[in-house]
mmCIF file of C-alpha atoms in Angstrom:
data_model
loop_
_atom_site.group_PDB
_atom_site.id
_atom_site.type_symbol
_atom_site.label_atom_id
_atom_site.label_comp_id
_atom_site.label_asym_id
_atom_site.label_seq_id
_atom_site.Cartn_x
_atom_site.Cartn_y
_atom_site.Cartn_z
ATOM 1 C CA UNK A 862 12.166 -32.289 -15.399
ATOM 2 C CA UNK A 863 13.596 -28.899 -16.254
ATOM 3 C CA UNK A 864 11.371 -25.963 -15.398
ATOM 4 C CA UNK A 865 11.351 -23.742 -18.483
ATOM 5 C CA UNK A 866 8.908 -20.843 -18.420
ATOM 6 C CA UNK A 867 9.345 -19.808 -22.045
ATOM 7 C CA UNK A 868 9.058 -23.355 -23.363
ATOM 8 C CA UNK A 869 6.027 -24.100 -21.257
ATOM 9 C CA UNK A 870 4.119 -20.977 -22.247
ATOM 10 C CA UNK A 871 5.462 -20.526 -25.760
ATOM 11 C CA UNK A 872 8.408 -18.627 -27.133
ATOM 12 C CA UNK A 873 6.563 -15.355 -27.410
ATOM 13 C CA UNK A 874 7.782 -13.000 -24.666
ATOM 14 C CA UNK A 875 4.363 -11.400 -24.358
ATOM 15 C CA UNK A 876 2.803 -14.769 -23.557
ATOM 16 C CA UNK A 877 5.594 -15.468 -21.095
ATOM 17 C CA UNK A 878 5.097 -12.168 -19.282
ATOM 18 C CA UNK A 879 1.312 -12.527 -19.336
ATOM 19 C CA UNK A 880 1.686 -15.924 -17.681
ATOM 20 C CA UNK A 881 3.963 -14.488 -14.992
ATOM 21 C CA UNK A 882 1.628 -11.520 -14.461
ATOM 22 C CA UNK A 883 -1.446 -13.646 -13.849
ATOM 23 C CA UNK A 884 0.441 -16.300 -11.871
ATOM 24 C CA UNK A 885 1.604 -13.570 -9.491
ATOM 25 C CA UNK A 886 -1.953 -12.383 -8.910
ATOM 26 C CA UNK A 887 -3.279 -15.929 -8.657
ATOM 27 C CA UNK A 888 -0.837 -16.618 -5.807
ATOM 28 C CA UNK A 889 -2.445 -13.774 -3.896
ATOM 29 C CA UNK A 890 -6.122 -14.002 -4.652
ATOM 30 C CA UNK A 891 -6.443 -17.787 -4.537
ATOM 31 C CA UNK A 892 -5.342 -17.820 -0.917
ATOM 32 C CA UNK A 893 -7.610 -14.862 -0.079
ATOM 33 C CA UNK A 894 -10.517 -16.750 -1.638
ATOM 34 C CA UNK A 895 -9.613 -19.857 0.359
ATOM 35 C CA UNK A 896 -9.435 -17.858 3.605
ATOM 36 C CA UNK A 897 -12.808 -16.241 2.891
ATOM 37 C CA UNK A 898 -14.421 -19.590 2.154
ATOM 38 C CA UNK A 899 -12.915 -21.160 5.284
ATOM 39 C CA UNK A 900 -14.035 -18.276 7.505
ATOM 40 C CA UNK A 901 -17.730 -19.077 7.077
ATOM 41 C CA UNK A 902 -18.582 -15.370 7.067
ATOM 42 C CA UNK A 903 -21.922 -14.171 5.724
ATOM 43 C CA UNK A 904 -20.194 -11.304 3.912
ATOM 44 C CA UNK A 905 -19.585 -11.525 0.204
ATOM 45 C CA UNK A 906 -16.019 -12.000 -0.966
ATOM 46 C CA UNK A 907 -15.329 -8.398 -1.956
ATOM 47 C CA UNK A 908 -16.894 -7.049 1.232
ATOM 48 C CA UNK A 909 -14.711 -9.467 3.186
ATOM 49 C CA UNK A 910 -11.671 -8.238 1.243
ATOM 50 C CA UNK A 911 -12.502 -4.653 2.149
ATOM 51 C CA UNK A 912 -13.091 -5.520 5.807
ATOM 52 C CA UNK A 913 -9.840 -7.476 6.043
ATOM 53 C CA UNK A 914 -7.746 -4.787 4.375
ATOM 54 C CA UNK A 915 -9.021 -1.812 6.383
ATOM 55 C CA UNK A 916 -9.375 -3.561 9.742
ATOM 56 C CA UNK A 917 -5.805 -2.884 10.840
ATOM 57 C CA UNK A 918 -2.529 -1.611 9.493
ATOM 58 C CA UNK A 919 -1.843 1.227 7.088
ATOM 59 C CA UNK A 920 -4.596 0.936 4.476
ATOM 60 C CA UNK A 921 -6.912 3.534 6.090
ATOM 61 C CA UNK A 922 -3.970 5.943 6.313
ATOM 62 C CA UNK A 923 -3.181 5.679 2.609
ATOM 63 C CA UNK A 924 -6.840 6.209 1.759
ATOM 64 C CA UNK A 925 -6.921 9.321 3.953
ATOM 65 C CA UNK A 926 -3.791 10.782 2.326
ATOM 66 C CA UNK A 927 -5.144 10.001 -1.147
ATOM 67 C CA UNK A 928 -8.373 11.813 -0.296
ATOM 68 C CA UNK A 929 -7.097 14.853 1.582
ATOM 69 C CA UNK A 930 -3.327 14.991 1.256
ATOM 70 C CA UNK A 931 -1.064 15.842 4.170
ATOM 71 C CA UNK A 932 -2.479 18.182 6.810
ATOM 72 C CA UNK A 933 -0.484 20.049 9.460
ATOM 73 C CA UNK A 934 -3.318 20.086 12.001
ATOM 74 C CA UNK A 935 -5.859 17.636 13.356
ATOM 75 C CA UNK A 936 -5.834 13.949 14.145
ATOM 76 C CA UNK A 937 -4.322 13.026 10.777
ATOM 77 C CA UNK A 938 -1.380 15.409 10.969
ATOM 78 C CA UNK A 939 0.961 12.507 11.745
ATOM 79 C CA UNK A 940 0.334 10.799 8.395
ATOM 80 C CA UNK A 941 3.380 12.533 6.919
ATOM 81 C CA UNK A 942 5.262 9.399 8.063
ATOM 82 C CA UNK A 943 3.884 7.700 4.930
ATOM 83 C CA UNK A 944 5.737 8.506 1.720
ATOM 84 C CA UNK A 945 3.757 10.324 -1.010
ATOM 85 C CA UNK A 946 3.979 8.422 -4.298
ATOM 86 C CA UNK A 947 1.586 5.555 -3.569
ATOM 87 C CA UNK A 948 -1.304 7.716 -2.256
ATOM 88 C CA UNK A 949 -0.716 10.103 -5.165
ATOM 89 C CA UNK A 950 -1.249 7.245 -7.627
ATOM 90 C CA UNK A 951 -4.334 6.178 -5.664
ATOM 91 C CA UNK A 952 -5.712 9.696 -6.027
ATOM 92 C CA UNK A 953 -5.040 9.764 -9.771
ATOM 93 C CA UNK A 954 -6.765 6.446 -10.476
ATOM 94 C CA UNK A 955 -9.626 7.324 -8.129
ATOM 95 C CA UNK A 956 -10.561 9.979 -10.690
ATOM 96 C CA UNK A 957 -11.764 7.067 -12.835
ATOM 97 C CA UNK A 958 -13.095 4.663 -10.204
ATOM 98 C CA UNK A 959 -14.470 7.222 -7.715
ATOM 99 C CA UNK A 960 -13.336 4.760 -5.030
ATOM 100 C CA UNK A 961 -10.014 5.179 -3.237
ATOM 101 C CA UNK A 962 -9.904 1.623 -1.940
ATOM 102 C CA UNK A 963 -10.526 0.177 -5.412
ATOM 103 C CA UNK A 964 -7.918 2.548 -6.802
ATOM 104 C CA UNK A 965 -5.360 1.291 -4.276
ATOM 105 C CA UNK A 966 -6.145 -2.323 -5.147
ATOM 106 C CA UNK A 967 -5.731 -1.555 -8.834
ATOM 107 C CA UNK A 968 -2.352 0.148 -8.372
ATOM 108 C CA UNK A 969 -1.019 -2.568 -6.071
ATOM 109 C CA UNK A 970 -2.111 -5.516 -8.192
ATOM 110 C CA UNK A 971 -1.004 -4.092 -11.531
ATOM 111 C CA UNK A 972 2.360 -3.265 -9.962
ATOM 112 C CA UNK A 973 2.570 -6.768 -8.471
ATOM 113 C CA UNK A 974 2.059 -8.415 -11.847
ATOM 114 C CA UNK A 975 4.421 -6.088 -13.689
ATOM 115 C CA UNK A 976 6.953 -6.250 -10.871
ATOM 116 C CA UNK A 977 6.996 -10.052 -11.040
ATOM 117 C CA UNK A 978 7.780 -9.848 -14.763
ATOM 118 C CA UNK A 979 10.644 -7.406 -14.189
ATOM 119 C CA UNK A 980 11.980 -9.466 -11.286
ATOM 120 C CA UNK A 981 12.085 -12.551 -13.507
ATOM 121 C CA UNK A 982 13.997 -10.636 -16.167
ATOM 122 C CA UNK A 983 16.377 -9.327 -13.493
ATOM 123 C CA UNK A 984 17.062 -12.867 -12.319
ATOM 124 C CA UNK A 985 17.634 -14.054 -15.891
ATOM 125 C CA UNK A 986 20.660 -11.749 -16.152
ATOM 126 C CA UNK A 987 22.617 -14.101 -13.882
ATOM 127 C CA UNK A 988 20.565 -17.297 -13.654
ATOM 128 C CA UNK A 989 19.369 -19.998 -16.058
ATOM 129 C CA UNK A 990 15.622 -20.184 -16.652
ATOM 130 C CA UNK A 991 14.946 -22.917 -14.113
ATOM 131 C CA UNK A 992 16.719 -21.063 -11.311
ATOM 132 C CA UNK A 993 15.124 -17.739 -12.284
ATOM 133 C CA UNK A 994 11.679 -19.349 -12.207
ATOM 134 C CA UNK A 995 12.472 -20.860 -8.818
ATOM 135 C CA UNK A 996 13.700 -17.507 -7.520
ATOM 136 C CA UNK A 997 10.491 -15.843 -8.653
ATOM 137 C CA UNK A 998 8.467 -18.581 -6.949
ATOM 138 C CA UNK A 999 10.466 -18.074 -3.736
ATOM 139 C CA UNK A 1000 9.516 -14.406 -3.837
ATOM 140 C CA UNK A 1001 5.846 -14.921 -4.703
ATOM 141 C CA UNK A 1002 5.451 -17.551 -1.969
ATOM 142 C CA UNK A 1003 7.463 -15.746 0.681
ATOM 143 C CA UNK A 1004 5.296 -15.772 3.839
ATOM 144 C CA UNK A 1005 4.752 -11.989 3.902
ATOM 145 C CA UNK A 1006 4.744 -11.220 0.182
ATOM 146 C CA UNK A 1007 0.935 -11.183 -0.020
ATOM 147 C CA UNK A 1008 1.079 -7.518 1.007
ATOM 148 C CA UNK A 1009 1.989 -6.628 -2.577
ATOM 149 C CA UNK A 1010 -1.677 -7.108 -3.530
ATOM 150 C CA UNK A 1011 -3.063 -5.171 -0.568
ATOM 151 C CA UNK A 1012 -3.531 -1.416 -0.281
ATOM 152 C CA UNK A 1013 0.063 -0.969 0.855
ATOM 153 C CA UNK A 1014 3.214 0.301 -0.864
ATOM 154 C CA UNK A 1015 4.689 -3.175 -1.365
ATOM 155 C CA UNK A 1016 3.420 -3.768 -4.910
ATOM 156 C CA UNK A 1017 4.637 -0.376 -6.119
ATOM 157 C CA UNK A 1018 7.984 -0.790 -4.373
ATOM 158 C CA UNK A 1019 8.432 -4.212 -5.989
ATOM 159 C CA UNK A 1020 7.980 -2.780 -9.470
ATOM 160 C CA UNK A 1021 10.178 0.271 -8.912
ATOM 161 C CA UNK A 1022 13.020 -1.451 -7.064
ATOM 162 C CA UNK A 1023 13.183 -4.392 -9.497
ATOM 163 C CA UNK A 1024 13.134 -1.942 -12.413
ATOM 164 C CA UNK A 1025 15.875 0.145 -10.783
ATOM 165 C CA UNK A 1026 18.154 -2.869 -10.361
ATOM 166 C CA UNK A 1027 17.389 -4.133 -13.867
ATOM 167 C CA UNK A 1028 18.225 -0.781 -15.459
ATOM 168 C CA UNK A 1029 21.380 -0.587 -13.354
ATOM 169 C CA UNK A 1030 22.572 -4.015 -14.517
ATOM 170 C CA UNK A 1031 21.762 -3.195 -18.152
ATOM 171 C CA UNK A 1032 23.415 0.245 -17.850
ATOM 172 C CA UNK A 1033 20.204 2.013 -18.784
ATOM 173 C CA UNK A 1034 20.995 4.893 -16.494
ATOM 174 C CA UNK A 1035 18.088 7.079 -17.582
ATOM 175 C CA UNK A 1036 15.682 4.380 -16.428
ATOM 176 C CA UNK A 1037 17.703 3.844 -13.253
ATOM 177 C CA UNK A 1038 17.386 7.575 -12.533
ATOM 178 C CA UNK A 1039 13.602 7.593 -12.981
ATOM 179 C CA UNK A 1040 12.945 4.387 -11.063
ATOM 180 C CA UNK A 1041 15.446 5.207 -8.325
ATOM 181 C CA UNK A 1042 13.879 8.612 -7.729
ATOM 182 C CA UNK A 1043 10.328 7.255 -7.568
ATOM 183 C CA UNK A 1044 11.425 4.294 -5.438
ATOM 184 C CA UNK A 1045 12.733 6.733 -2.818
ATOM 185 C CA UNK A 1046 9.362 8.501 -2.920
ATOM 186 C CA UNK A 1047 7.685 5.214 -2.042
ATOM 187 C CA UNK A 1048 9.607 3.909 0.989
ATOM 188 C CA UNK A 1049 12.675 4.754 3.063
ATOM 189 C CA UNK A 1050 14.515 1.683 1.785
ATOM 190 C CA UNK A 1051 14.425 3.118 -1.726
ATOM 191 C CA UNK A 1052 17.164 5.581 -0.802
ATOM 192 C CA UNK A 1053 19.770 2.818 -0.401
ATOM 193 C CA UNK A 1054 19.637 2.103 -4.129
ATOM 194 C CA UNK A 1055 22.156 4.949 -4.302
ATOM 195 C CA UNK A 1056 24.819 2.638 -2.848
ATOM 196 C CA UNK A 1057 24.263 -0.022 -5.512
ATOM 197 C CA UNK A 1058 24.249 2.580 -8.300
ATOM 198 C CA UNK A 1059 27.447 4.155 -6.956
ATOM 199 C CA UNK A 1060 29.256 0.824 -6.843
ATOM 200 C CA UNK A 1061 28.363 -0.036 -10.443
ATOM 201 C CA UNK A 1062 29.351 3.467 -11.575
ATOM 202 C CA UNK A 1063 32.754 3.144 -9.873
ATOM 203 C CA UNK A 1064 33.320 -0.300 -11.405
ATOM 204 C CA UNK A 1065 32.721 1.178 -14.857
ATOM 205 C CA UNK A 1066 34.996 4.110 -14.046
ATOM 206 C CA UNK A 1067 37.792 1.755 -12.969
ATOM 207 C CA UNK A 1068 37.577 0.022 -16.350
ATOM 208 C CA UNK A 1069 37.163 3.014 -18.665
ATOM 209 C CA UNK A 1070 38.772 5.815 -16.610
ATOM 210 C CA UNK A 1071 35.808 7.910 -17.699
ATOM 211 C CA UNK A 1072 32.945 9.072 -15.504
ATOM 212 C CA UNK A 1073 29.544 8.325 -17.026
ATOM 213 C CA UNK A 1074 27.482 11.449 -16.338
ATOM 214 C CA UNK A 1075 24.186 9.580 -16.662
ATOM 215 C CA UNK A 1076 25.377 7.022 -14.126
ATOM 216 C CA UNK A 1077 26.462 9.800 -11.775
ATOM 217 C CA UNK A 1078 23.036 11.408 -12.092
ATOM 218 C CA UNK A 1079 21.379 8.064 -11.327
ATOM 219 C CA UNK A 1080 23.425 7.753 -8.125
ATOM 220 C CA UNK A 1081 21.856 10.959 -6.841
ATOM 221 C CA UNK A 1082 18.317 10.111 -8.008
ATOM 222 C CA UNK A 1083 17.269 8.213 -4.832
ATOM 223 C CA UNK A 1084 18.688 11.063 -2.754
ATOM 224 C CA UNK A 1085 16.698 13.528 -4.857
ATOM 225 C CA UNK A 1086 13.556 11.500 -4.213
ATOM 226 C CA UNK A 1087 14.219 11.611 -0.475
ATOM 227 C CA UNK A 1088 14.887 15.363 -0.708
ATOM 228 C CA UNK A 1089 11.500 15.881 -2.377
ATOM 229 C CA UNK A 1090 9.864 14.029 0.513
ATOM 230 C CA UNK A 1091 11.727 16.209 3.031
ATOM 231 C CA UNK A 1092 10.656 19.284 1.065
ATOM 232 C CA UNK A 1093 7.020 18.230 1.509
ATOM 233 C CA UNK A 1094 7.707 18.012 5.257
ATOM 234 C CA UNK A 1095 9.079 21.555 5.177
ATOM 235 C CA UNK A 1096 6.320 23.053 3.030
ATOM 236 C CA UNK A 1097 3.430 21.510 4.976
ATOM 237 C CA UNK A 1098 4.821 21.553 8.526
ATOM 238 C CA UNK A 1099 7.697 24.037 8.473
ATOM 239 C CA UNK A 1100 10.174 21.341 9.549
ATOM 240 C CA UNK A 1101 12.342 19.278 7.193
ATOM 241 C CA UNK A 1102 12.378 16.247 9.505
ATOM 242 C CA UNK A 1103 9.015 16.442 11.272
ATOM 243 C CA UNK A 1104 8.193 12.911 10.121
ATOM 244 C CA UNK A 1105 10.852 11.561 12.483
ATOM 245 C CA UNK A 1106 9.069 13.159 15.446
ATOM 246 C CA UNK A 1107 5.766 11.616 14.420
ATOM 247 C CA UNK A 1108 7.395 8.211 13.908
ATOM 248 C CA UNK A 1109 8.849 8.309 17.415
ATOM 249 C CA UNK A 1110 5.480 9.205 18.954
ATOM 250 C CA UNK A 1111 2.388 7.049 19.433
ATOM 251 C CA UNK A 1112 1.061 4.875 17.891
ATOM 252 C CA UNK A 1113 4.342 3.826 16.223
ATOM 253 C CA UNK A 1114 7.057 4.567 18.822
ATOM 254 C CA UNK A 1115 9.427 3.997 15.944
ATOM 255 C CA UNK A 1116 12.803 5.667 16.274
ATOM 256 C CA UNK A 1117 16.255 4.660 15.120
ATOM 257 C CA UNK A 1118 18.241 2.441 17.483
ATOM 258 C CA UNK A 1119 21.333 0.297 17.084
ATOM 259 C CA UNK A 1120 20.552 -2.985 15.379
ATOM 260 C CA UNK A 1121 21.804 -4.978 18.368
ATOM 261 C CA UNK A 1122 19.354 -3.184 20.661
ATOM 262 C CA UNK A 1123 16.499 -3.910 18.290
ATOM 263 C CA UNK A 1124 17.395 -7.589 17.939
ATOM 264 C CA UNK A 1125 17.391 -7.890 21.731
ATOM 265 C CA UNK A 1126 14.048 -6.089 21.820
ATOM 266 C CA UNK A 1127 12.579 -8.538 19.289
ATOM 267 C CA UNK A 1128 13.770 -11.428 21.441
ATOM 268 C CA UNK A 1129 12.344 -9.916 24.632
ATOM 269 C CA UNK A 1130 8.990 -9.296 22.941
ATOM 270 C CA UNK A 1131 8.968 -12.830 21.559
ATOM 271 C CA UNK A 1132 9.468 -14.202 25.065
ATOM 272 C CA UNK A 1133 6.700 -11.959 26.391
ATOM 273 C CA UNK A 1134 4.139 -12.898 23.723
ATOM 274 C CA UNK A 1135 5.001 -16.576 23.165
ATOM 275 C CA UNK A 1136 1.417 -17.630 22.478
ATOM 276 C CA UNK A 1137 0.423 -14.756 20.218
ATOM 277 C CA UNK A 1138 2.341 -12.036 18.422
ATOM 278 C CA UNK A 1139 5.638 -13.888 18.788
ATOM 279 C CA UNK A 1140 4.603 -16.528 16.272
ATOM 280 C CA UNK A 1141 3.880 -14.181 13.372
ATOM 281 C CA UNK A 1142 5.799 -10.998 14.246
ATOM 282 C CA UNK A 1143 8.763 -11.272 16.615
ATOM 283 C CA UNK A 1144 10.202 -14.733 15.986
ATOM 284 C CA UNK A 1145 9.960 -14.271 12.200
ATOM 285 C CA UNK A 1146 11.726 -10.910 12.471
ATOM 286 C CA UNK A 1147 14.575 -12.534 14.395
ATOM 287 C CA UNK A 1148 14.847 -15.441 11.976
ATOM 288 C CA UNK A 1149 14.752 -13.183 8.925
ATOM 289 C CA UNK A 1150 17.579 -10.977 10.185
ATOM 290 C CA UNK A 1151 19.968 -13.889 10.610
ATOM 291 C CA UNK A 1152 18.729 -15.590 7.433
ATOM 292 C CA UNK A 1153 19.385 -12.389 5.473
ATOM 293 C CA UNK A 1154 22.886 -12.104 6.933
ATOM 294 C CA UNK A 1155 23.602 -15.749 6.067
ATOM 295 C CA UNK A 1156 22.331 -15.374 2.494
ATOM 296 C CA UNK A 1157 24.342 -12.208 1.909
ATOM 297 C CA UNK A 1158 27.495 -13.919 3.174
ATOM 298 C CA UNK A 1159 26.725 -16.910 0.952
ATOM 299 C CA UNK A 1160 26.282 -14.594 -2.013
ATOM 300 C CA UNK A 1161 29.529 -12.797 -1.218
ATOM 301 C CA UNK A 1162 31.398 -16.101 -1.096
ATOM 302 C CA UNK A 1163 29.818 -17.516 -4.236
ATOM 303 C CA UNK A 1164 30.155 -14.600 -6.611
ATOM 304 C CA UNK A 1165 26.812 -12.805 -6.453
ATOM 305 C CA UNK A 1166 27.029 -9.296 -7.944
ATOM 306 C CA UNK A 1167 28.646 -7.047 -5.344
ATOM 307 C CA UNK A 1168 26.041 -4.343 -5.926
ATOM 308 C CA UNK A 1169 23.373 -6.824 -4.789
ATOM 309 C CA UNK A 1170 25.333 -7.552 -1.605
ATOM 310 C CA UNK A 1171 25.702 -3.825 -0.949
ATOM 311 C CA UNK A 1172 22.038 -3.078 -1.628
ATOM 312 C CA UNK A 1173 20.791 -6.113 0.312
ATOM 313 C CA UNK A 1174 23.017 -5.293 3.274
ATOM 314 C CA UNK A 1175 22.006 -1.632 3.331
ATOM 315 C CA UNK A 1176 18.321 -2.539 2.920
ATOM 316 C CA UNK A 1177 18.492 -4.992 5.835
ATOM 317 C CA UNK A 1178 20.360 -2.495 8.010
ATOM 318 C CA UNK A 1179 17.829 0.287 7.381
ATOM 319 C CA UNK A 1180 14.970 -2.105 8.135
ATOM 320 C CA UNK A 1181 16.446 -3.307 11.425
ATOM 321 C CA UNK A 1182 17.495 0.150 12.616
ATOM 322 C CA UNK A 1183 13.817 0.854 13.333
ATOM 323 C CA UNK A 1184 12.916 0.460 16.993
ATOM 324 C CA UNK A 1185 9.664 -1.242 18.042
ATOM 325 C CA UNK A 1186 9.523 -2.922 14.661
ATOM 326 C CA UNK A 1187 6.369 -4.938 13.954
ATOM 327 C CA UNK A 1188 6.521 -5.016 10.141
ATOM 328 C CA UNK A 1189 9.925 -6.594 9.616
ATOM 329 C CA UNK A 1190 8.525 -9.560 7.701
ATOM 330 C CA UNK A 1191 6.665 -7.280 5.304
ATOM 331 C CA UNK A 1192 9.684 -5.043 4.763
ATOM 332 C CA UNK A 1193 12.097 -7.939 4.210
ATOM 333 C CA UNK A 1194 9.769 -9.452 1.617
ATOM 334 C CA UNK A 1195 11.077 -6.760 -0.761
ATOM 335 C CA UNK A 1196 14.801 -7.331 -0.169
ATOM 336 C CA UNK A 1197 15.112 -8.717 -3.687
ATOM 337 C CA UNK A 1198 18.807 -9.715 -3.656
ATOM 338 C CA UNK A 1199 18.002 -12.373 -1.056
ATOM 339 C CA UNK A 1200 15.745 -14.245 -3.486
ATOM 340 C CA UNK A 1201 18.277 -13.978 -6.304
ATOM 341 C CA UNK A 1202 21.036 -15.353 -4.076
ATOM 342 C CA UNK A 1203 18.800 -18.147 -2.759
ATOM 343 C CA UNK A 1204 17.911 -19.171 -6.313
ATOM 344 C CA UNK A 1205 21.605 -19.361 -7.198
ATOM 345 C CA UNK A 1206 22.327 -22.006 -4.539
ATOM 346 C CA UNK A 1207 23.848 -25.183 -5.932
ATOM 347 C CA UNK A 1208 21.673 -27.672 -4.026
ATOM 348 C CA UNK A 1209 18.344 -28.286 -5.747
ATOM 349 C CA UNK A 1210 17.145 -30.234 -2.728
ATOM 350 C CA UNK A 1211 17.761 -27.265 -0.438
ATOM 351 C CA UNK A 1212 16.073 -24.834 -2.830
ATOM 352 C CA UNK A 1213 12.938 -26.881 -3.378
ATOM 353 C CA UNK A 1214 12.698 -27.716 0.321
ATOM 354 C CA UNK A 1215 12.877 -24.001 1.088
ATOM 355 C CA UNK A 1216 10.197 -23.337 -1.532
ATOM 356 C CA UNK A 1217 7.852 -25.960 -0.061
ATOM 357 C CA UNK A 1218 8.322 -24.655 3.481
ATOM 358 C CA UNK A 1219 7.867 -21.071 2.334
ATOM 359 C CA UNK A 1220 4.658 -21.959 0.484
ATOM 360 C CA UNK A 1221 3.172 -23.537 3.610
ATOM 361 C CA UNK A 1222 3.994 -20.508 5.748
ATOM 362 C CA UNK A 1223 2.748 -18.206 2.980
ATOM 363 C CA UNK A 1224 -0.645 -19.916 2.973
ATOM 364 C CA UNK A 1225 -0.799 -19.770 6.767
ATOM 365 C CA UNK A 1226 0.286 -16.132 7.145
ATOM 366 C CA UNK A 1227 -1.913 -14.768 4.376
ATOM 367 C CA UNK A 1228 -4.932 -16.697 5.674
ATOM 368 C CA UNK A 1229 -4.359 -15.480 9.231
ATOM 369 C CA UNK A 1230 -3.959 -11.904 8.026
ATOM 370 C CA UNK A 1231 -7.127 -12.115 5.954
ATOM 371 C CA UNK A 1232 -8.923 -13.482 9.023
ATOM 372 C CA UNK A 1233 -7.980 -10.442 11.103
ATOM 373 C CA UNK A 1234 -4.766 -11.402 12.884
ATOM 374 C CA UNK A 1235 -2.415 -8.513 13.673
ATOM 375 C CA UNK A 1236 0.099 -9.243 10.924
ATOM 376 C CA UNK A 1237 1.380 -5.897 9.709
#
């Protein structure tokens, strides 16, 4: 039976988007509720949510930045490694809630729902409704995609990156400028949108022999966002690139290395931690790298938009240039071209098999994370 979102939920676009919005959040919170119920804890659900979210990872860091900003001295001076837009939004909405954690949850979950709607519309540019719905499901049930509803940047990055690509494809360069700039203020990977924008601008130029000034401005928007972040480094610390020093130091030990070195490192760590971290950090990171490469090659062969191949390739490269990577699964969950390419595959059997397998791993990973496992 054909999967038709608009037919199933009515022809009204508002109803369609409302259905997508709440389905996206249901995917997250249903599994959190299941994990809480299965844990047998005496804590109430919302206390358990708070405990799970702040136990490990970056949530406490974003709360600290939202409260006090960046500081050049003291134990929190290294928090400049986290980009500014998400904690800024947390601070703004905390003016109403008086609770930074609740503010972060609000921002992340609203962005998750809206981002899912934009992602569906982005997929509909190239795909029929059934494939677009399947592509959205592949994203929502990707094993590490639950982070979009946590107090992390993933939900915000989803909304901004999907909106950037959508505006690019529709030639709404003013929107591409705004979303590209803010995307680069959210995460490092946002800067590589410039490559996709540049390609589409050059394609238009080759056809019209006229340079679109708005498109040219959009190309530089992600770079402007990154410059603003570097300017914050300079103003607070007196060093444009101080964040790189903090990244390379403890507790992250995260400095740029050749991708081949990092892949070997992932393999060595997987062999060292076979019974623990390997299962939900290192082996998945290895698998995702080669799966991403295979999907991008498939897309290149089968006519996926070249700007998606460029963006997806650059996104993957930036992600795997990081040494001592432990968040590769989380980062790759936002490489949106991969889901669009996967949804365009000709074999329905392969696509629905992938969806079923992904859903099982999604339930497992999100439950383990909620239960306190070191999935970051």
